[in-house]
Amino acid sequence: MFNDVFLLQHSDELRIYDYFSREPLACVNLGEFVEIEPYGEYVTISGVLKKDSMTNKLYLCDRNDFICDVEYQMVYEKVCVHKNN
């Protein structure tokens, strides 16, 4: 789990950076599960990372196939990445 982060899309991966130091913390690849908790929100955004073939934008798809857009260069309170084994 990472705290106080911002996210950037780089091709087929989502890159997680520390907000204060700007150091890279992790990369999330397509097909991996991510939980994102925004500041001041009670709802956690979560799902499998996928890519829209028309726009090339990454998004999260939850277990009910609901699409959750990821806002880039926004500071998030917490991000938890579940790597596939």
Tab-separated table of N, CA, C and O in Angstrom:
chain	number	residue	atom	x	y	z
A	1	MET	N	0.838	-1.167	0.000
A	1	MET	CA	0.000	0.000	0.000
A	1	MET	C	0.887	1.236	0.000
A	1	MET	O	1.923	1.267	0.658
A	2	PHE	N	0.481	2.236	-0.750
A	2	PHE	CA	1.228	3.486	-0.851
A	2	PHE	C	0.319	4.640	-0.436
A	2	PHE	O	-0.861	4.657	-0.780
A	3	ASN	N	0.859	5.610	0.293
A	3	ASN	CA	0.099	6.771	0.744
A	3	ASN	C	0.593	8.033	0.058
A	3	ASN	O	1.762	8.151	-0.267
A	4	ASP	N	-0.315	8.998	-0.113
A	4	ASP	CA	0.009	10.298	-0.699
A	4	ASP	C	0.724	10.138	-2.031
A	4	ASP	O	1.912	10.429	-2.168
A	5	VAL	N	-0.010	9.679	-3.027
A	5	VAL	CA	0.573	9.377	-4.328
A	5	VAL	C	-0.162	10.098	-5.454
A	5	VAL	O	-1.274	10.584	-5.279
A	6	PHE	N	0.489	10.153	-6.606
A	6	PHE	CA	-0.196	10.543	-7.829
A	6	PHE	C	0.125	9.513	-8.896
A	6	PHE	O	1.100	8.765	-8.797
A	7	LEU	N	-0.731	9.442	-9.903
A	7	LEU	CA	-0.652	8.392	-10.917
A	7	LEU	C	-0.415	8.996	-12.290
A	7	LEU	O	-0.948	10.053	-12.613
A	8	LEU	N	0.371	8.304	-13.094
A	8	LEU	CA	0.599	8.694	-14.482
A	8	LEU	C	0.470	7.459	-15.365
A	8	LEU	O	0.894	6.372	-14.985
A	9	GLN	N	-0.096	7.655	-16.541
A	9	GLN	CA	-0.169	6.558	-17.502
A	9	GLN	C	1.069	6.593	-18.373
A	9	GLN	O	1.475	7.638	-18.853
A	10	HIS	N	1.666	5.415	-18.549
A	10	HIS	CA	2.805	5.284	-19.445
A	10	HIS	C	2.571	4.049	-20.292
A	10	HIS	O	2.753	2.927	-19.821
A	11	SER	N	2.122	4.245	-21.508
A	11	SER	CA	1.822	3.150	-22.433
A	11	SER	C	0.809	2.191	-21.818
A	11	SER	O	-0.317	2.569	-21.588
A	12	ASP	N	1.240	0.966	-21.511
A	12	ASP	CA	0.323	-0.049	-20.979
A	12	ASP	C	0.475	-0.258	-19.483
A	12	ASP	O	0.122	-1.306	-18.959
A	13	GLU	N	1.006	0.727	-18.766
A	13	GLU	CA	1.142	0.580	-17.327
A	13	GLU	C	0.774	1.872	-16.618
A	13	GLU	O	0.857	2.964	-17.178
A	14	LEU	N	0.360	1.711	-15.380
A	14	LEU	CA	0.018	2.823	-14.516
A	14	LEU	C	1.177	3.002	-13.545
A	14	LEU	O	1.545	2.065	-12.839
A	15	ARG	N	1.777	4.168	-13.528
A	15	ARG	CA	2.929	4.409	-12.660
A	15	ARG	C	2.493	5.195	-11.433
A	15	ARG	O	1.751	6.168	-11.543
A	16	ILE	N	2.982	4.751	-10.285
A	16	ILE	CA	2.636	5.364	-9.008
A	16	ILE	C	3.862	6.105	-8.489
A	16	ILE	O	4.948	5.535	-8.400
A	17	TYR	N	3.671	7.383	-8.140
A	17	TYR	CA	4.751	8.224	-7.648
A	17	TYR	C	4.396	8.796	-6.276
A	17	TYR	O	3.232	9.098	-6.016
A	18	ASP	N	5.409	8.978	-5.435
A	18	ASP	CA	5.228	9.658	-4.167
A	18	ASP	C	4.961	11.138	-4.452
A	18	ASP	O	5.685	11.767	-5.229
A	19	TYR	N	3.935	11.679	-3.833
A	19	TYR	CA	3.560	13.062	-4.104
A	19	TYR	C	4.626	14.055	-3.653
A	19	TYR	O	4.914	15.021	-4.342
A	20	PHE	N	5.219	13.808	-2.503
A	20	PHE	CA	6.141	14.786	-1.930
A	20	PHE	C	7.542	14.725	-2.544
A	20	PHE	O	8.132	15.753	-2.846
A	21	SER	N	8.059	13.522	-2.752
A	21	SER	CA	9.427	13.400	-3.270
A	21	SER	C	9.487	13.203	-4.783
A	21	SER	O	10.543	13.289	-5.377
A	22	ARG	N	8.341	12.886	-5.389
A	22	ARG	CA	8.244	12.602	-6.836
A	22	ARG	C	9.014	11.343	-7.240
A	22	ARG	O	9.316	11.116	-8.393
A	23	GLU	N	9.354	10.513	-6.261
A	23	GLU	CA	10.047	9.249	-6.523
A	23	GLU	C	9.063	8.205	-7.039
A	23	GLU	O	7.952	8.107	-6.537
A	24	PRO	N	9.460	7.407	-8.037
A	24	PRO	CA	8.586	6.319	-8.486
A	24	PRO	C	8.487	5.241	-7.409
A	24	PRO	O	9.489	4.876	-6.790
A	25	LEU	N	7.267	4.757	-7.179
A	25	LEU	CA	7.040	3.745	-6.154
A	25	LEU	C	6.725	2.374	-6.738
A	25	LEU	O	7.179	1.367	-6.229
A	26	ALA	N	5.927	2.355	-7.795
A	26	ALA	CA	5.512	1.064	-8.362
A	26	ALA	C	4.905	1.279	-9.737
A	26	ALA	O	4.558	2.398	-10.120
A	27	CYS	N	4.789	0.184	-10.469
A	27	CYS	CA	4.105	0.162	-11.753
A	27	CYS	C	3.021	-0.912	-11.699
A	27	CYS	O	3.246	-1.984	-11.157
A	28	VAL	N	1.877	-0.605	-12.250
A	28	VAL	CA	0.774	-1.559	-12.327
A	28	VAL	C	0.580	-1.912	-13.795
A	28	VAL	O	0.420	-1.034	-14.633
A	29	ASN	N	0.615	-3.193	-14.095
A	29	ASN	CA	0.454	-3.659	-15.470
A	29	ASN	C	-1.003	-4.012	-15.744
A	29	ASN	O	-1.795	-4.203	-14.819
A	30	LEU	N	-1.336	-4.112	-17.024
A	30	LEU	CA	-2.683	-4.521	-17.408
A	30	LEU	C	-3.024	-5.859	-16.758
A	30	LEU	O	-2.186	-6.740	-16.662
A	31	GLY	N	-4.249	-5.989	-16.277
A	31	GLY	CA	-4.705	-7.226	-15.669
A	31	GLY	C	-4.480	-7.318	-14.167
A	31	GLY	O	-4.955	-8.254	-13.536
A	32	GLU	N	-3.778	-6.349	-13.588
A	32	GLU	CA	-3.560	-6.366	-12.140
A	32	GLU	C	-4.657	-5.576	-11.436
A	32	GLU	O	-5.224	-4.633	-11.985
A	33	PHE	N	-4.957	-5.973	-10.204
A	33	PHE	CA	-6.031	-5.371	-9.423
A	33	PHE	C	-5.491	-4.213	-8.598
A	33	PHE	O	-4.446	-4.330	-7.965
A	34	VAL	N	-6.221	-3.091	-8.607
A	34	VAL	CA	-5.795	-1.876	-7.913
A	34	VAL	C	-6.957	-1.320	-7.102
A	34	VAL	O	-8.094	-1.312	-7.566
A	35	GLU	N	-6.656	-0.836	-5.896
A	35	GLU	CA	-7.619	-0.109	-5.077
A	35	GLU	C	-7.088	1.307	-4.883
A	35	GLU	O	-5.946	1.483	-4.474
A	36	ILE	N	-7.917	2.315	-5.175
A	36	ILE	CA	-7.508	3.714	-5.060
A	36	ILE	C	-8.483	4.429	-4.132
A	36	ILE	O	-9.686	4.378	-4.345
A	37	GLU	N	-7.936	5.094	-3.122
A	37	GLU	CA	-8.774	5.829	-2.177
A	37	GLU	C	-8.485	7.322	-2.306
A	37	GLU	O	-7.413	7.786	-1.925
A	38	PRO	N	-9.432	8.081	-2.866
A	38	PRO	CA	-9.231	9.525	-2.995
A	38	PRO	C	-9.348	10.233	-1.644
A	38	PRO	O	-9.979	9.739	-0.724
A	39	TYR	N	-8.756	11.417	-1.526
A	39	TYR	CA	-8.893	12.225	-0.323
A	39	TYR	C	-10.326	12.720	-0.220
A	39	TYR	O	-10.931	13.104	-1.210
A	40	GLY	N	-10.861	12.713	1.000
A	40	GLY	CA	-12.172	13.282	1.248
A	40	GLY	C	-13.336	12.500	0.671
A	40	GLY	O	-14.454	12.975	0.659
A	41	GLU	N	-13.092	11.315	0.172
A	41	GLU	CA	-14.152	10.503	-0.426
A	41	GLU	C	-14.367	9.268	0.431
A	41	GLU	O	-13.443	8.758	1.055
A	42	TYR	N	-15.580	8.774	0.436
A	42	TYR	CA	-15.894	7.570	1.193
A	42	TYR	C	-15.896	6.329	0.315
A	42	TYR	O	-16.022	5.228	0.788
A	43	VAL	N	-15.767	6.529	-0.978
A	43	VAL	CA	-15.814	5.419	-1.920
A	43	VAL	C	-14.414	5.117	-2.419
A	43	VAL	O	-13.688	6.012	-2.860
A	44	THR	N	-14.028	3.866	-2.354
A	44	THR	CA	-12.749	3.418	-2.893
A	44	THR	C	-12.969	2.939	-4.322
A	44	THR	O	-13.894	2.183	-4.589
A	45	ILE	N	-12.149	3.404	-5.239
A	45	ILE	CA	-12.200	2.955	-6.625
A	45	ILE	C	-11.336	1.710	-6.730
A	45	ILE	O	-10.180	1.721	-6.319
A	46	SER	N	-11.882	0.640	-7.276
A	46	SER	CA	-11.088	-0.579	-7.384
A	46	SER	C	-11.473	-1.360	-8.626
A	46	SER	O	-12.583	-1.224	-9.143
A	47	GLY	N	-10.546	-2.169	-9.095
A	47	GLY	CA	-10.807	-3.019	-10.241
A	47	GLY	C	-9.533	-3.453	-10.928
A	47	GLY	O	-8.429	-3.107	-10.508
A	48	VAL	N	-9.718	-4.202	-11.984
A	48	VAL	CA	-8.615	-4.704	-12.793
A	48	VAL	C	-8.245	-3.617	-13.799
A	48	VAL	O	-9.114	-3.006	-14.419
A	49	LEU	N	-6.948	-3.377	-13.963
A	49	LEU	CA	-6.479	-2.357	-14.901
A	49	LEU	C	-6.643	-2.855	-16.329
A	49	LEU	O	-6.158	-3.929	-16.679
A	50	LYS	N	-7.349	-2.055	-17.139
A	50	LYS	CA	-7.567	-2.385	-18.547
A	50	LYS	C	-7.290	-1.151	-19.385
A	50	LYS	O	-7.149	-0.049	-18.867
A	51	LYS	N	-7.241	-1.352	-20.710
A	51	LYS	CA	-6.945	-0.253	-21.629
A	51	LYS	C	-8.022	-0.167	-22.691
A	51	LYS	O	-8.381	-1.175	-23.303
A	52	ASP	N	-8.533	1.031	-22.917
A	52	ASP	CA	-9.524	1.273	-23.961
A	52	ASP	C	-8.805	1.275	-25.305
A	52	ASP	O	-7.909	2.081	-25.534
A	53	SER	N	-9.192	0.380	-26.195
A	53	SER	CA	-8.509	0.252	-27.489
A	53	SER	C	-8.753	1.453	-28.404
A	53	SER	O	-7.959	1.725	-29.294
A	54	MET	N	-9.834	2.192	-28.171
A	54	MET	CA	-10.134	3.358	-29.018
A	54	MET	C	-9.340	4.599	-28.590
A	54	MET	O	-8.856	5.338	-29.417
A	55	THR	N	-9.235	4.813	-27.271
A	55	THR	CA	-8.598	6.032	-26.768
A	55	THR	C	-7.210	5.794	-26.185
A	55	THR	O	-6.503	6.752	-25.886
A	56	ASN	N	-6.841	4.518	-25.994
A	56	ASN	CA	-5.572	4.133	-25.361
A	56	ASN	C	-5.466	4.602	-23.915
A	56	ASN	O	-4.380	4.675	-23.356
A	57	LYS	N	-6.599	4.932	-23.281
A	57	LYS	CA	-6.606	5.368	-21.890
A	57	LYS	C	-6.821	4.166	-20.971
A	57	LYS	O	-7.629	3.295	-21.254
A	58	LEU	N	-6.065	4.142	-19.870
A	58	LEU	CA	-6.215	3.082	-18.886
A	58	LEU	C	-7.401	3.384	-17.978
A	58	LEU	O	-7.689	4.542	-17.676
A	59	TYR	N	-8.075	2.322	-17.531
A	59	TYR	CA	-9.202	2.466	-16.613
A	59	TYR	C	-9.283	1.214	-15.750
A	59	TYR	O	-8.614	0.219	-16.005
A	60	LEU	N	-10.112	1.273	-14.710
A	60	LEU	CA	-10.340	0.124	-13.850
A	60	LEU	C	-11.703	-0.473	-14.156
A	60	LEU	O	-12.664	0.249	-14.389
A	61	CYS	N	-11.773	-1.785	-14.161
A	61	CYS	CA	-13.023	-2.499	-14.408
A	61	CYS	C	-13.297	-3.366	-13.177
A	61	CYS	O	-12.521	-4.265	-12.862
A	62	ASP	N	-14.404	-3.062	-12.444
A	62	ASP	CA	-14.667	-3.809	-11.214
A	62	ASP	C	-15.320	-5.150	-11.504
A	62	ASP	O	-15.545	-5.508	-12.655
A	63	ARG	N	-15.638	-5.888	-10.452
A	63	ARG	CA	-16.146	-7.256	-10.609
A	63	ARG	C	-17.509	-7.317	-11.283
A	63	ARG	O	-17.927	-8.359	-11.754
A	64	ASN	N	-18.232	-6.191	-11.344
A	64	ASN	CA	-19.528	-6.133	-12.027
A	64	ASN	C	-19.415	-5.532	-13.422
A	64	ASN	O	-20.408	-5.113	-13.995
A	65	ASP	N	-18.193	-5.444	-13.941
A	65	ASP	CA	-17.883	-4.839	-15.240
A	65	ASP	C	-18.234	-3.353	-15.309
A	65	ASP	O	-18.487	-2.815	-16.375
A	66	PHE	N	-18.250	-2.684	-14.152
A	66	PHE	CA	-18.448	-1.245	-14.105
A	66	PHE	C	-17.105	-0.575	-14.346
A	66	PHE	O	-16.099	-0.961	-13.756
A	67	ILE	N	-17.072	0.419	-15.213
A	67	ILE	CA	-15.828	1.103	-15.574
A	67	ILE	C	-15.586	2.284	-14.647
A	67	ILE	O	-16.465	3.120	-14.444
A	68	CYS	N	-14.394	2.334	-14.063
A	68	CYS	CA	-13.974	3.426	-13.191
A	68	CYS	C	-12.803	4.139	-13.854
A	68	CYS	O	-11.746	3.548	-14.035
A	69	ASP	N	-13.010	5.383	-14.222
A	69	ASP	CA	-11.923	6.153	-14.822
A	69	ASP	C	-10.917	6.568	-13.762
A	69	ASP	O	-11.261	6.836	-12.616
A	70	VAL	N	-9.663	6.640	-14.159
A	70	VAL	CA	-8.586	7.080	-13.279
A	70	VAL	C	-8.213	8.498	-13.692
A	70	VAL	O	-7.999	8.770	-14.871
A	71	GLU	N	-8.168	9.397	-12.709
A	71	GLU	CA	-7.756	10.764	-12.998
A	71	GLU	C	-6.252	10.862	-12.773
A	71	GLU	O	-5.758	10.536	-11.694
A	72	TYR	N	-5.555	11.324	-13.779
A	72	TYR	CA	-4.095	11.396	-13.711
A	72	TYR	C	-3.645	12.731	-13.150
A	72	TYR	O	-4.321	13.744	-13.289
A	73	GLN	N	-2.492	12.714	-12.524
A	73	GLN	CA	-1.856	13.865	-11.903
A	73	GLN	C	-2.715	14.451	-10.786
A	73	GLN	O	-2.620	15.618	-10.462
A	74	MET	N	-3.579	13.619	-10.200
A	74	MET	CA	-4.370	13.983	-9.030
A	74	MET	C	-3.753	13.261	-7.832
A	74	MET	O	-3.296	12.129	-7.967
A	75	VAL	N	-3.732	13.900	-6.676
A	75	VAL	CA	-3.154	13.275	-5.493
A	75	VAL	C	-4.210	12.380	-4.844
A	75	VAL	O	-5.330	12.803	-4.593
A	76	TYR	N	-3.821	11.132	-4.599
A	76	TYR	CA	-4.701	10.178	-3.932
A	76	TYR	C	-4.153	9.875	-2.553
A	76	TYR	O	-2.945	9.870	-2.336
A	77	GLU	N	-5.065	9.573	-1.623
A	77	GLU	CA	-4.647	9.284	-0.246
A	77	GLU	C	-3.937	7.940	-0.156
A	77	GLU	O	-2.867	7.830	0.428
A	78	LYS	N	-4.547	6.891	-0.742
A	78	LYS	CA	-3.960	5.556	-0.665
A	78	LYS	C	-4.151	4.811	-1.979
A	78	LYS	O	-5.172	4.955	-2.633
A	79	VAL	N	-3.164	3.990	-2.311
A	79	VAL	CA	-3.267	3.090	-3.451
A	79	VAL	C	-2.730	1.739	-2.997
A	79	VAL	O	-1.647	1.652	-2.424
A	80	CYS	N	-3.496	0.703	-3.265
A	80	CYS	CA	-3.090	-0.660	-2.916
A	80	CYS	C	-3.091	-1.490	-4.192
A	80	CYS	O	-4.079	-1.523	-4.926
A	81	VAL	N	-1.979	-2.141	-4.480
A	81	VAL	CA	-1.825	-2.933	-5.701
A	81	VAL	C	-1.765	-4.401	-5.329
A	81	VAL	O	-1.010	-4.803	-4.447
A	82	HIS	N	-2.574	-5.209	-6.002
A	82	HIS	CA	-2.567	-6.658	-5.796
A	82	HIS	C	-1.957	-7.295	-7.033
A	82	HIS	O	-2.587	-7.352	-8.093
A	83	LYS	N	-0.727	-7.766	-6.914
A	83	LYS	CA	-0.008	-8.358	-8.039
A	83	LYS	C	-0.523	-9.758	-8.307
A	83	LYS	O	-0.859	-10.498	-7.388
A	84	ASN	N	-0.594	-10.106	-9.582
A	84	ASN	CA	-0.982	-11.460	-9.973
A	84	ASN	C	0.158	-12.403	-9.685
A	84	ASN	O	1.305	-12.101	-9.958
A	85	ASN	N	-0.170	-13.569	-9.173
A	85	ASN	CA	0.871	-14.569	-8.885
A	85	ASN	C	0.739	-15.733	-9.828
A	85	ASN	O	-0.268	-16.174	-10.178
